[in-house]
Coordinates of C-alpha atoms and ligand atoms in Angstrom, one line a residue:
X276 CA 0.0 0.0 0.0
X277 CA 1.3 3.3 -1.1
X278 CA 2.6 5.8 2.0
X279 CA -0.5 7.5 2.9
X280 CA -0.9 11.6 2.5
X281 CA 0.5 13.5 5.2
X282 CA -2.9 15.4 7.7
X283 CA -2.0 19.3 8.0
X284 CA -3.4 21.1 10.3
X285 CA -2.4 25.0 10.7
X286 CA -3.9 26.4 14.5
X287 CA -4.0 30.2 14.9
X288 CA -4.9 31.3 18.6
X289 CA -7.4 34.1 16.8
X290 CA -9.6 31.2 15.0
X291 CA -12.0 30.8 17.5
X292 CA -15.2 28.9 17.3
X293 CA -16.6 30.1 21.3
X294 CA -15.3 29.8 24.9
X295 CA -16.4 26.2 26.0
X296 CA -19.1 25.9 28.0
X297 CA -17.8 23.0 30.6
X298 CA -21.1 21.4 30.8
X299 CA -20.7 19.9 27.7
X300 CA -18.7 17.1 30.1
X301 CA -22.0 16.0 32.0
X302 CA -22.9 13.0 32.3
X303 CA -26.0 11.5 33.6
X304 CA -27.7 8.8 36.4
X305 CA -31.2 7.3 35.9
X306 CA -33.2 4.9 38.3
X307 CA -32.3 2.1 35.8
X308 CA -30.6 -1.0 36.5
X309 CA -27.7 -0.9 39.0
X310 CA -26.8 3.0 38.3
X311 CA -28.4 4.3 41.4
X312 CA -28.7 0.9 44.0
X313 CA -25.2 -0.5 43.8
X314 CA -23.6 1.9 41.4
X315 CA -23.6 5.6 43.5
X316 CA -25.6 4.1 46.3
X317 CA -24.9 1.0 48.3
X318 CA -25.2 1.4 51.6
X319 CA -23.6 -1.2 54.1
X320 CA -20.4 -1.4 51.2
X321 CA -17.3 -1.1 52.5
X322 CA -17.0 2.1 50.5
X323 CA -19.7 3.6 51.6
X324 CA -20.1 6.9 53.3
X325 CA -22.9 7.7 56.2
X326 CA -25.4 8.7 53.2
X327 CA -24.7 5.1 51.6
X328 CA -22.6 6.6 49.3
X329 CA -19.9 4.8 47.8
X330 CA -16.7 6.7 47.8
X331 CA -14.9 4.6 45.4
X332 CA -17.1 5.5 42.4
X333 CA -16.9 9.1 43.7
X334 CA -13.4 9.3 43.5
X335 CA -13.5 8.4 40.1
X336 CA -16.5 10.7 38.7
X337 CA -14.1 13.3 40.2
X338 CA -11.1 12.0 38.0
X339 CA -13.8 13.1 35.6
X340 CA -14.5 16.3 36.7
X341 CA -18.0 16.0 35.4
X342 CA -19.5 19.5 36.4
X343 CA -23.4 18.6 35.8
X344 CA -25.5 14.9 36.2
X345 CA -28.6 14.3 34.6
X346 CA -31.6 12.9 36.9
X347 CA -33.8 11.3 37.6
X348 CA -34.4 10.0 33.8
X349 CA -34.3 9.0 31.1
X350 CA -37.7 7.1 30.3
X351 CA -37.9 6.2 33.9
X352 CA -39.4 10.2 34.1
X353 CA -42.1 9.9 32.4
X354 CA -44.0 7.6 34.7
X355 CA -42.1 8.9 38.3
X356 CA -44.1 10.3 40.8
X357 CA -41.2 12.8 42.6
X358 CA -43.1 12.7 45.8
X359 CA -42.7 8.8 46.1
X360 CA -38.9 9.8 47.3
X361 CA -38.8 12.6 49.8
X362 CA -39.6 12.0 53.4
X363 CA -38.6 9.6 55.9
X364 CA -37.3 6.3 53.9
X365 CA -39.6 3.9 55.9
X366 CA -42.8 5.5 54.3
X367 CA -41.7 5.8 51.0
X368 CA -43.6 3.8 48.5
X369 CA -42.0 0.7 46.6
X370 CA -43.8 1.0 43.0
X371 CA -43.9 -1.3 39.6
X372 CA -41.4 1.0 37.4
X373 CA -43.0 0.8 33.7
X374 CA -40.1 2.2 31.8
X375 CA -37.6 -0.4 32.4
X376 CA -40.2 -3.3 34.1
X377 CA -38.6 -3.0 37.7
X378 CA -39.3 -2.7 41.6
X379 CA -38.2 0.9 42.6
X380 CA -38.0 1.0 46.3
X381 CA -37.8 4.8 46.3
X382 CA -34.6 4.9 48.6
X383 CA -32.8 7.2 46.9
X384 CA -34.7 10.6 45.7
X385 CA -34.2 14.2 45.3
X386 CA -32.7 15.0 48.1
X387 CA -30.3 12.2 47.9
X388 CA -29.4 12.9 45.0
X389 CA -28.8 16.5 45.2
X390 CA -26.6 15.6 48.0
X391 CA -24.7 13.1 46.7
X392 CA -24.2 15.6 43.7
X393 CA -22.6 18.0 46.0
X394 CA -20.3 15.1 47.4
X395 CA -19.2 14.9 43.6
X396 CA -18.8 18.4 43.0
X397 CA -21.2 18.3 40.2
X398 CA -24.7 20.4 39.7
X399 CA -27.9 18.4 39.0
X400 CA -30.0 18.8 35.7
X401 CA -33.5 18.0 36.4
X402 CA -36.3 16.5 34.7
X403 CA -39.8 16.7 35.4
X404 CA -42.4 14.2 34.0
X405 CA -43.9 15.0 31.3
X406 CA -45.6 11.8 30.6
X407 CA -48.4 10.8 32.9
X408 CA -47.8 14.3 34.8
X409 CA -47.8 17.8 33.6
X410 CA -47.4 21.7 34.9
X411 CA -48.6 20.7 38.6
X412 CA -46.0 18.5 39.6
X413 CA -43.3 20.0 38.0
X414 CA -43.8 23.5 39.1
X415 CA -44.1 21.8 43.0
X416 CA -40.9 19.8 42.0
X417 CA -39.4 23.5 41.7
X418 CA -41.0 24.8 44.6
X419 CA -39.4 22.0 46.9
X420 CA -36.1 22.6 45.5
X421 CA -35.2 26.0 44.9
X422 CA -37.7 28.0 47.2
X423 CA -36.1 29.3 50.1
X424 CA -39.1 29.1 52.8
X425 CA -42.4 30.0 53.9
X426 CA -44.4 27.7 51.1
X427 CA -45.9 24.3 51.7
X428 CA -43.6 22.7 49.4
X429 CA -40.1 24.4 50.5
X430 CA -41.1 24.0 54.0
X431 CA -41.9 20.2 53.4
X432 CA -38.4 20.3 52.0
X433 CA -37.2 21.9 55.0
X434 CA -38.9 19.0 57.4
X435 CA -37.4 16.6 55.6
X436 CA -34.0 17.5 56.7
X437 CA -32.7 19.6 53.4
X438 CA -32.8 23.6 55.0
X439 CA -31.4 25.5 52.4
X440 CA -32.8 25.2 48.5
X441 CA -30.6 23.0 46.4
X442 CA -30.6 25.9 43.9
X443 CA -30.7 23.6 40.3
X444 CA -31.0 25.9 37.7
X445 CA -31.0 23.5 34.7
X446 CA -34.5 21.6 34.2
X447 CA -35.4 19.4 31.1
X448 CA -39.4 19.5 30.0
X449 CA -39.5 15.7 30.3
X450 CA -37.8 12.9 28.1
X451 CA -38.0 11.9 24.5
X452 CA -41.2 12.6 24.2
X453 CA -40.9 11.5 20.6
X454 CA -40.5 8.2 21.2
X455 CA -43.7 5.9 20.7
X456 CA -42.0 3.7 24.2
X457 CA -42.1 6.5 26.1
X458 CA -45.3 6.7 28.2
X459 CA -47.5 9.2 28.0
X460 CA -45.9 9.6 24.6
X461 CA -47.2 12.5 22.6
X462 CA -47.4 14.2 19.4
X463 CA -45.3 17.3 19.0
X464 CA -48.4 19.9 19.4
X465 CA -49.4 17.9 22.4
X466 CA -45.8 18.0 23.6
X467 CA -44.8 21.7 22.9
X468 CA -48.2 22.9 24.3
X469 CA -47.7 21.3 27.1
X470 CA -44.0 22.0 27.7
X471 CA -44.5 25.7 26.9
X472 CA -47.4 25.8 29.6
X473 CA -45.0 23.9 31.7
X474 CA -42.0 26.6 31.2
X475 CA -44.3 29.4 31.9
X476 CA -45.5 28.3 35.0
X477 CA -41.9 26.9 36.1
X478 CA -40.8 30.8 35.3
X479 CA -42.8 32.2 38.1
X480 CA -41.6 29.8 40.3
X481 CA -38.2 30.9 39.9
X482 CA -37.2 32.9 37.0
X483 CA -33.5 32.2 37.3
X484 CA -34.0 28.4 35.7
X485 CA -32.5 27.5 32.7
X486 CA -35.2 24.9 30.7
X487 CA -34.9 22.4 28.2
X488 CA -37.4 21.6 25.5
X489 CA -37.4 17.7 24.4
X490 CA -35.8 17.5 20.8
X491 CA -35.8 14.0 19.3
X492 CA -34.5 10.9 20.5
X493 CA -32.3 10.1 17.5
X494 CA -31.4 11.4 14.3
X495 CA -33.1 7.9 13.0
X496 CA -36.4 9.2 14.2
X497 CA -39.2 9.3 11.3
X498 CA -40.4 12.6 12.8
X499 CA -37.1 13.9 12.9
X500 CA -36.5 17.4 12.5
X501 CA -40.5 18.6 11.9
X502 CA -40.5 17.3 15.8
X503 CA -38.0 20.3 16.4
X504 CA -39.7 22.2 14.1
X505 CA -43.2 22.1 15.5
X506 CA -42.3 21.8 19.2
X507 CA -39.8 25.1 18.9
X508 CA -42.7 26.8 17.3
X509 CA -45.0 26.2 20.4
X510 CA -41.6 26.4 22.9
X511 CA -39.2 29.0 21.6
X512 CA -40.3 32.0 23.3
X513 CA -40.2 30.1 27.0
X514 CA -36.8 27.7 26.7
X515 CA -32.9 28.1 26.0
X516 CA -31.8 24.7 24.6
X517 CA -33.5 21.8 22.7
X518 CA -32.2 18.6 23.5
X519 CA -30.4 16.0 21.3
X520 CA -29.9 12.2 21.8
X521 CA -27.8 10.1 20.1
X522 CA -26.2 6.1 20.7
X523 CA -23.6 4.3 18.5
X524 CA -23.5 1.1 18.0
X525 CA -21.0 -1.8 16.0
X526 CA -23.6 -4.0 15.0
X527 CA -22.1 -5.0 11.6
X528 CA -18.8 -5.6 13.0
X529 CA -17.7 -3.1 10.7
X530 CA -15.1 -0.9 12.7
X531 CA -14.2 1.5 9.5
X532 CA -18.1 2.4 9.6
X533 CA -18.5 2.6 13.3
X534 CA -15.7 5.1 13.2
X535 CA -17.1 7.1 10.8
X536 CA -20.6 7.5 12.3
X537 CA -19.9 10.7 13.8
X538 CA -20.2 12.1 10.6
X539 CA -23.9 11.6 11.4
X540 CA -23.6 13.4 14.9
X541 CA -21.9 16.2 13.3
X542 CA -25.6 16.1 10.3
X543 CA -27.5 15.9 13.2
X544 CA -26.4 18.5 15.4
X545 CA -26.3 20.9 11.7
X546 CA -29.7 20.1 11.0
X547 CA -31.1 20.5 14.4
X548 CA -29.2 24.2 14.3
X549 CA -30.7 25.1 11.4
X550 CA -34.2 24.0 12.9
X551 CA -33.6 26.3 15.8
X552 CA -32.7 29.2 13.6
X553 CA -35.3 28.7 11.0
X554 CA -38.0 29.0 13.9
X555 CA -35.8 31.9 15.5
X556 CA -36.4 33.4 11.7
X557 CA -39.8 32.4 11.3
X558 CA -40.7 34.2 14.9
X559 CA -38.2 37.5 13.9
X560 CA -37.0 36.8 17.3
X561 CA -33.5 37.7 18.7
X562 CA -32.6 35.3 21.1
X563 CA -30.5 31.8 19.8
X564 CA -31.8 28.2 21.2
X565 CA -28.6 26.4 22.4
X566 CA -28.2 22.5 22.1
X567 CA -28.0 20.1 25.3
X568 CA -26.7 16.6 23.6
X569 CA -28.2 15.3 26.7
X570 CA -27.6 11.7 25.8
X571 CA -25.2 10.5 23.8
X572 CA -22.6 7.3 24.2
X573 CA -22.1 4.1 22.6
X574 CA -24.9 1.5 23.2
X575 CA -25.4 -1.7 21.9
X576 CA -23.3 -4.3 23.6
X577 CA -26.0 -5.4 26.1
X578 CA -29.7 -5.2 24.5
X579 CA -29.6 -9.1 23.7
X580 CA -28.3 -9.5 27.7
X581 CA -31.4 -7.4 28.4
X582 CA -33.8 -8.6 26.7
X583 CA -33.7 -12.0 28.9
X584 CA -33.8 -10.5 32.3
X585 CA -37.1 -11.4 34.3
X586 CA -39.2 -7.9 35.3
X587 CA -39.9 -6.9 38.6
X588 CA -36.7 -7.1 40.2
X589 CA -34.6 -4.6 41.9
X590 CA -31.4 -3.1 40.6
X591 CA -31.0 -5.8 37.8
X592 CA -27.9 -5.5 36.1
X593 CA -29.3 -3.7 32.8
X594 CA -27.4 -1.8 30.0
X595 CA -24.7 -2.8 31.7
X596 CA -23.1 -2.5 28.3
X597 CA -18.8 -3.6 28.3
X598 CA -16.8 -1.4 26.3
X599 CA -14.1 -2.4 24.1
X600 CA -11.1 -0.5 22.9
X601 CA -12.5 1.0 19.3
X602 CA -15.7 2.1 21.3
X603 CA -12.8 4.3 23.3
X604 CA -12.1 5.7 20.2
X605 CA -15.6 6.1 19.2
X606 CA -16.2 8.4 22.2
X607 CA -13.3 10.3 21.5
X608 CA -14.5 11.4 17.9
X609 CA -18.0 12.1 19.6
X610 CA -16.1 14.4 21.9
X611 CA -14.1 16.0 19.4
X612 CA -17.5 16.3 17.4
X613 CA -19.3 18.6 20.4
X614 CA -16.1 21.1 20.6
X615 CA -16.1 21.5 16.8
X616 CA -20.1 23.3 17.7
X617 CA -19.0 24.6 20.9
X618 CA -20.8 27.9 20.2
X619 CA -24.0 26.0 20.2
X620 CA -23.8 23.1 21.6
X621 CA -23.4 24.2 25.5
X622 CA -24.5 21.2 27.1
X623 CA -23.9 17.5 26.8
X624 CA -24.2 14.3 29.2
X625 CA -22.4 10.9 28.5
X626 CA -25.1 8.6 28.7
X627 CA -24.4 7.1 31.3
X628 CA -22.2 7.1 34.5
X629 CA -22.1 4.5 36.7
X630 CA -22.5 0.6 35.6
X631 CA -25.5 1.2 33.0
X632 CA -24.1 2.3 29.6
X633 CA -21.0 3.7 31.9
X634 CA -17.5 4.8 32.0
X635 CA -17.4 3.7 35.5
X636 CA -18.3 0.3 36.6
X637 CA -19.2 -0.6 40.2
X638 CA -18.8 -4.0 41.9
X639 CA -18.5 -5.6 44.6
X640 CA -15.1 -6.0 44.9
X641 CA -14.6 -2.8 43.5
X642 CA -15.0 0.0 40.8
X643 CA -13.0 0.0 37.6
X644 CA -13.0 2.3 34.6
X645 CA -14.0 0.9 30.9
X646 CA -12.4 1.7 28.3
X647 CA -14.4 5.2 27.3
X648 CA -13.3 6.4 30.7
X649 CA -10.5 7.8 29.3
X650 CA -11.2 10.0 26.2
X651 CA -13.8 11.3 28.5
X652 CA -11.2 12.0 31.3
X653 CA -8.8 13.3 28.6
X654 CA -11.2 15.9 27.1
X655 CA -13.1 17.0 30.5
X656 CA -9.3 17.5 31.7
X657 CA -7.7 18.9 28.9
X658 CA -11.0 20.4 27.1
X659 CA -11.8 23.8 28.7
X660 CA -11.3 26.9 27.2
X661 CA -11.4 28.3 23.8
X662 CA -12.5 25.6 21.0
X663 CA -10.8 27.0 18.1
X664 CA -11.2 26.0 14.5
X665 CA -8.1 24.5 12.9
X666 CA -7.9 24.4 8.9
X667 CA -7.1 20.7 8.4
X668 CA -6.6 18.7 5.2
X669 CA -6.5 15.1 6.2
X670 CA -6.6 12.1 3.9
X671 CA -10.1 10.8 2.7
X672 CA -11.5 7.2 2.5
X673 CA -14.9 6.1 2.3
X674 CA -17.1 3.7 4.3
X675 CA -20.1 1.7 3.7
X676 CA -22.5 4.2 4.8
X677 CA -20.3 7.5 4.6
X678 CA -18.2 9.3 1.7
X679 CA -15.3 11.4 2.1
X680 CA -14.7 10.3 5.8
X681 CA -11.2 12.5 7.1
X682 CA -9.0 9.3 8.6
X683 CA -7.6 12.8 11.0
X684 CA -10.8 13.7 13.1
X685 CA -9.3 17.0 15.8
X686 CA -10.3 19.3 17.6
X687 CA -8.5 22.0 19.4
X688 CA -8.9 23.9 22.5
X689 CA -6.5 26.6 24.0
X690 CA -6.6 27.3 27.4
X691 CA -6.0 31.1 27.9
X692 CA -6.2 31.2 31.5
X693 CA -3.9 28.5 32.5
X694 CA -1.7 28.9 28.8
X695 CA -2.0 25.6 27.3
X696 CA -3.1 24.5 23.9
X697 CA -4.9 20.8 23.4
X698 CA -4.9 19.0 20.5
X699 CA -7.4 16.1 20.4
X700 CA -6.7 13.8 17.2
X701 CA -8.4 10.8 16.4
X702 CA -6.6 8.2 13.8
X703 CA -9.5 6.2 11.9
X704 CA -7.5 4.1 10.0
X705 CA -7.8 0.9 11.2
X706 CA -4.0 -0.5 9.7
X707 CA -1.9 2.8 9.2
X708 CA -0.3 5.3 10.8
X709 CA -1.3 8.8 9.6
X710 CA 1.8 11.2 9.8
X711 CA 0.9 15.2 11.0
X712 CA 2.0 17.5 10.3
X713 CA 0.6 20.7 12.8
X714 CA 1.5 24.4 12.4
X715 CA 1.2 25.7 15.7
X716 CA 2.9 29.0 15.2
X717 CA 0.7 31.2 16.3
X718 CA 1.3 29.9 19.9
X719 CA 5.4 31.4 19.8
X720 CA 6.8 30.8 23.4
X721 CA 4.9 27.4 23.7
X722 CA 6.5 24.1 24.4
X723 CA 5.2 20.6 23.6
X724 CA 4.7 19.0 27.2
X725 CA 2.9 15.8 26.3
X726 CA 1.7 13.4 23.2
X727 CA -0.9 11.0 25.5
X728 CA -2.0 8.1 23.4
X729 CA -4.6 5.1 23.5
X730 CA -3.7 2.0 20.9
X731 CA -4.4 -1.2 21.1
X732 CA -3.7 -4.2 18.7
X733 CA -7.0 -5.5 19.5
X734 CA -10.2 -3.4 18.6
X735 CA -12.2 -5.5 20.6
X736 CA -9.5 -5.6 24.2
X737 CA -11.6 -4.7 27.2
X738 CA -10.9 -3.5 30.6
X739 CA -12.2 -5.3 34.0
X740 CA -12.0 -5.3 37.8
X741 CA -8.6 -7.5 37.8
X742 CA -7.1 -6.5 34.2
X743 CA -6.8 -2.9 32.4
X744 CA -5.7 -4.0 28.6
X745 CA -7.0 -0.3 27.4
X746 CA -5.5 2.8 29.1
X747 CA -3.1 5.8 27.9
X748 CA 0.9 5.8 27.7
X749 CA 2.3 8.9 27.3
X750 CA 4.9 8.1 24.8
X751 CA 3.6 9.7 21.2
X752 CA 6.1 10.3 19.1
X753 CA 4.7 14.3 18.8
X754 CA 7.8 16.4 18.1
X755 CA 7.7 20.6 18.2
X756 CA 10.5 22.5 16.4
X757 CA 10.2 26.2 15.3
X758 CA 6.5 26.3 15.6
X759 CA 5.9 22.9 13.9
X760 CA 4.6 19.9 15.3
X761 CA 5.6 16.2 13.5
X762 CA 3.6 13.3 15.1
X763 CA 3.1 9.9 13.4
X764 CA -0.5 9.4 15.0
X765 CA -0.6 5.6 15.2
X766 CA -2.8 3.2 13.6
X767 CA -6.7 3.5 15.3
X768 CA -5.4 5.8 18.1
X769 CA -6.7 8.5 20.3
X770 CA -4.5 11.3 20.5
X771 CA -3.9 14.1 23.1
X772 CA -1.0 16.4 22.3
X773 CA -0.4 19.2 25.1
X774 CA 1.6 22.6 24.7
X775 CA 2.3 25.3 27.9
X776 CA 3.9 28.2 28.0
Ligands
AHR935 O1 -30.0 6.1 28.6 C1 -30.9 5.0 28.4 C2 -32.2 5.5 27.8 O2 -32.0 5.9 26.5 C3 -32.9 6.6 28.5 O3 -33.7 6.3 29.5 C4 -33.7 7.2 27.3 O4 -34.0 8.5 27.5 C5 -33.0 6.8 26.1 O5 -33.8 6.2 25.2

């Protein structure tokens, strides 16, 4: 095979795309399979602190600084009664939980959660049922948490143990309401009626909230973007983001495909932009509708697994999906994908965190980190700041479903504050190295401090409790001389190359 074409890339510290917003490194934890009982919550483990929190997994969603979780849902939302978890534990209700076919014994609830959040050093992003519930419940919701005092609902918060207001200011108008398995699924008048109604009246409550209206649960969606379209139209006036979810999978065993599929994240984050402005247009209005990519990970690994597990059974080990090394790389180019639109895309949760669809597993005998851990760690880390657009040229191939797929996907992100300049490059060829070539003379007085890479021989290595196969050297071979970096970026490789002042 002939030498293949050398990837340019020339970064100026003047082309900027927007300042980062760091919440595009949430994450998020449902009541759904083992991510709350005996993923963050396990009383009686060794680990655990006197809320029944397990310290292990914290210490490791702090190695991922992840500064905002998701809760409670998910499709478990749309069907959850918040009441059923506040007050003293012994009363709390066990119900059937319809989204995933499970006992929820209601231990852990908002106040739990908002506290173990703290413990994390992570805000909460809340969502309020949408599905069997509506305006009532969600503007009490908002009540118990943020009002200070003097109400039913914040005084109720107040006698059960939580004085001050746990202050969330990010709220989503329900789950996927798109989705024909979501209950109380609805069409999008029904929806954006409803959520606009819902906005207003959550506004009075506390005007300082930030609300997300439901966008579509994949790009695959038949409805997809009039859903956007005809929601925004009810929504736009009364919201600041729309959401986007997305999930990956390798089902055809085709690893030059499943790299390339964030060429269909990047689509579907384009079209959903031009949705928001079009409505934006249509309405003359002034303000801009941000994106929250609210869900988004690699999923596909565990749905046969699932499909066998008996209902009604607490904490079963669902989604419990087990990542292998070229889903580590997927991640990565999903990651480089939301810097490339960090001036819209301001928010963004890895779907999930703990032991369901999760970059941190949690076991008995311990907690371990899968494989997509560390792209994740790597770009929350190395990924605040400035994203700024580098002119690339990178060699082309195509795939079975894509054409003109870049084997160089970057992204890269100075640091003015703290004087450091990221490069995030992802190799998709799947036999070569790709030599680059990056002109990074614009940054003068910098010097190259690390090349961080993840490679494997094996596509499919994994990571466990006893054995960690897929986790980052720091040996690239990324060179800097007179403004010039030269880096052979090895075959199927992640790539983080750091310059300081
Ligand atoms: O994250 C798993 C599920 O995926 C969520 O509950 C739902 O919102 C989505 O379909």
């Amino acid at each position: 095979m002939a030498q293949l074409d050398k990837a340019k890339m020339i970064v100026d510290k003047d082309f900027r795309i927007a300042e980062i917003d760091e919440r595009i490194y949430g994450s998020f934890i449902e009541h759904l399979g083992r991510a709350v009982y005996g993923g963050i919550y396990e009383p009686g483990h060794p680990s655990a602190n006197e809320h029944g929190f397990r310290m292990d997994v914290i210490e490791l969603v702090k190695q991922l600084n992840v500064p905002i979780v998701r809760y409670p849902g998910g499709n478990m939302v749309s069907a959850y009664n918040w009441e059923d978890g506040v007050g003293p534990k012994e009363e709390r209700p066990r119900r059937l939980e319809l989204a995933w076919r499970t006992i929820e014994t209601n231990d852990v609830g908002t106040n739990e959660f908002a506290q173990w959040a703290k413990e994390a050093n992570s805000e909460v992003m809340m969502a309020v049922n949408l599905g069997t519930r509506g305006i009532d419940a969600a503007r009490n919701l908002l009540e118990y948490c943020n009002h200070p005092e003097g109400t039913y609902y914040s005084d109720l918060r107040i006698k059960h143990g939580y004085r001050e207001p746990h202050k969330i200011k990010t709220w989503c108008l329900g789950n996927e309401m798109d989705g024909p398995w979501q209950i109380g699924h609805k069409t999008a008048d029904e929806y954006g009626r409803l959520a606009a109604e819902t906005a207003k009246a959550m506004r009075l409550v506390d005007p300082s909230i930030e609300l997300v209206s439901c966008g579509s649960s994949s790009i695959g969606m038949p409805t997809f973007p009039e859903w956007e379209a005809k929601t925004l139209d009810h929504t736009y006036d009364y919201v600041d983001f729309v959401s986007l979810h997305q999930y990956y999978g390798n089902q055809d065993n085709d690893s030059a495909n499943y790299l390339a599929k964030t060429m269909d994240m990047d689509h579907f984050i384009k079209t959903v932009i031009s949705t928001c402005d079009y409505i934006q247009a249509k309405k003359r209005s002034k303000k801009k509708i941000h994106l929250s990519f609210d869900e988004w990970n690699v999923w596909y690994h565990s749905k046969d697994h699932d499909a066998k597990l008996d209902p009604w059974t607490i904490a079963p080990p669902q989604l419990e999906d087990h990542y292998n090394f070229e889903d580590a790389l997927l991640v990565g180019s999903m990651l480089i994908t939301l810097l490339k639109h960090a001036d819209r895309v301001k928010m963004a949760c890895m779907a999930q965190l703990v032991n369901v669809i999760a970059p941190i597993m949690a076991e008995q005998g311990g907690s371990w980190k899968q494989t997509i851990f560390y792209p994740y760690m790597h770009a929350s880390a190395f990924g605040r700041g400035v994203s700024l657009q580098p002119v690339v040229s990178s060699p082309l191939h195509d795939t079975k479903d894509y054409t003109d797929v870049p084997y160089l996907d970057s992204a890269v992100v100075y640091n003015e504050e703290k004087e450091e300049v990221t490069i995030f490059a992802l190799n998709r060829h799947l036999s070569e190295s790709v030599p680059l070539t990056a002109d990074v003379r614009s940054f003068a007085d910098y010097r190259l401090i690390e090349h961080i890479v993840l490679e494997n021989d094996d596509l499919k290595a994994v990571n466990s409790l006893n054995e960690e196969k897929v986790k980052p050297h720091g040996n690239g071979s990324a060179e800097l001389k007179d403004g010039i970096i030269e880096a052979q970026l090895s075959k199927a490789s992640w790539n983080v190359i750091r310059l300081a002042k």
